[in-house]
């Protein structure tokens, strides 16, 4: 039976390793985590609703 090829690292496209899957290295995993922390990645969705209503104009 043919062994499946490792999927490419989502950061640098090198083959991933079992130890750091789906990344090729700890460095690429850290780069990806940093992108989530800085909100470079985002999950699409509707804009959040405001909790506080807009203040009424008091005249």
PDB file of C-alpha atoms in Angstrom:
ATOM      1  CA  UNK A   1       0.000   0.000   0.000  1.00  0.00           C
ATOM      2  CA  UNK A   2       1.224   3.513  -0.787  1.00  0.00           C
ATOM      3  CA  UNK A   3       1.904   5.769   2.209  1.00  0.00           C
ATOM      4  CA  UNK A   4       0.075   9.103   2.070  1.00  0.00           C
ATOM      5  CA  UNK A   5       2.228  12.145   1.504  1.00  0.00           C
ATOM      6  CA  UNK A   6       2.401  14.566   4.404  1.00  0.00           C
ATOM      7  CA  UNK A   7       0.309  17.657   3.912  1.00  0.00           C
ATOM      8  CA  UNK A   8       2.203  20.889   3.314  1.00  0.00           C
ATOM      9  CA  UNK A   9       2.803  23.313   6.156  1.00  0.00           C
ATOM     10  CA  UNK A  10       0.182  26.101   5.948  1.00  0.00           C
ATOM     11  CA  UNK A  11       2.855  28.739   6.664  1.00  0.00           C
ATOM     12  CA  UNK A  12       5.805  27.812   4.420  1.00  0.00           C
ATOM     13  CA  UNK A  13       4.443  24.917   2.294  1.00  0.00           C
ATOM     14  CA  UNK A  14       7.244  22.475   3.317  1.00  0.00           C
ATOM     15  CA  UNK A  15       6.134  18.913   4.188  1.00  0.00           C
ATOM     16  CA  UNK A  16       4.690  18.700   7.700  1.00  0.00           C
ATOM     17  CA  UNK A  17       6.092  16.415  10.392  1.00  0.00           C
ATOM     18  CA  UNK A  18       4.183  14.119  12.740  1.00  0.00           C
ATOM     19  CA  UNK A  19       5.572  15.924  15.800  1.00  0.00           C
ATOM     20  CA  UNK A  20       4.372  19.390  14.765  1.00  0.00           C
ATOM     21  CA  UNK A  21       1.477  18.480  12.477  1.00  0.00           C
ATOM     22  CA  UNK A  22       0.066  20.328  10.511  1.00  0.00           C
ATOM     23  CA  UNK A  23       3.220  22.470  10.565  1.00  0.00           C
ATOM     24  CA  UNK A  24       6.768  21.584   9.509  1.00  0.00           C
ATOM     25  CA  UNK A  25       8.358  23.012  12.663  1.00  0.00           C
ATOM     26  CA  UNK A  26       7.685  24.666  16.000  1.00  0.00           C
ATOM     27  CA  UNK A  27       8.745  27.958  14.394  1.00  0.00           C
ATOM     28  CA  UNK A  28       5.948  27.786  11.807  1.00  0.00           C
ATOM     29  CA  UNK A  29       3.450  26.814  14.529  1.00  0.00           C
ATOM     30  CA  UNK A  30       4.518  29.892  16.532  1.00  0.00           C
ATOM     31  CA  UNK A  31       4.197  32.125  13.459  1.00  0.00           C
ATOM     32  CA  UNK A  32       0.649  30.843  12.918  1.00  0.00           C
ATOM     33  CA  UNK A  33      -0.261  31.382  16.584  1.00  0.00           C
ATOM     34  CA  UNK A  34       1.092  34.929  16.386  1.00  0.00           C
ATOM     35  CA  UNK A  35      -1.123  35.608  13.377  1.00  0.00           C
ATOM     36  CA  UNK A  36      -4.179  34.562  15.392  1.00  0.00           C
ATOM     37  CA  UNK A  37      -3.106  36.735  18.355  1.00  0.00           C
ATOM     38  CA  UNK A  38      -2.657  39.815  16.140  1.00  0.00           C
ATOM     39  CA  UNK A  39      -5.979  39.092  14.406  1.00  0.00           C
ATOM     40  CA  UNK A  40      -4.330  38.613  11.010  1.00  0.00           C
ATOM     41  CA  UNK A  41      -6.702  35.664  10.706  1.00  0.00           C
ATOM     42  CA  UNK A  42     -10.406  36.090  11.284  1.00  0.00           C
ATOM     43  CA  UNK A  43     -13.426  33.837  11.052  1.00  0.00           C
ATOM     44  CA  UNK A  44     -16.044  35.514   8.852  1.00  0.00           C
ATOM     45  CA  UNK A  45     -19.395  36.282  10.376  1.00  0.00           C
ATOM     46  CA  UNK A  46     -21.903  39.027  10.946  1.00  0.00           C
ATOM     47  CA  UNK A  47     -20.701  42.136  12.752  1.00  0.00           C
ATOM     48  CA  UNK A  48     -21.193  41.985  16.521  1.00  0.00           C
ATOM     49  CA  UNK A  49     -24.264  43.673  17.939  1.00  0.00           C
ATOM     50  CA  UNK A  50     -23.790  46.593  20.291  1.00  0.00           C
ATOM     51  CA  UNK A  51     -24.786  45.904  23.879  1.00  0.00           C
ATOM     52  CA  UNK A  52     -25.373  49.517  24.824  1.00  0.00           C
ATOM     53  CA  UNK A  53     -28.017  51.516  22.951  1.00  0.00           C
ATOM     54  CA  UNK A  54     -27.024  54.820  21.426  1.00  0.00           C
ATOM     55  CA  UNK A  55     -27.602  57.711  23.855  1.00  0.00           C
ATOM     56  CA  UNK A  56     -30.706  59.778  23.199  1.00  0.00           C
ATOM     57  CA  UNK A  57     -30.233  63.412  22.307  1.00  0.00           C
ATOM     58  CA  UNK A  58     -31.364  65.439  25.280  1.00  0.00           C
ATOM     59  CA  UNK A  59     -32.519  68.868  24.231  1.00  0.00           C
TER      60      UNK A  59
END
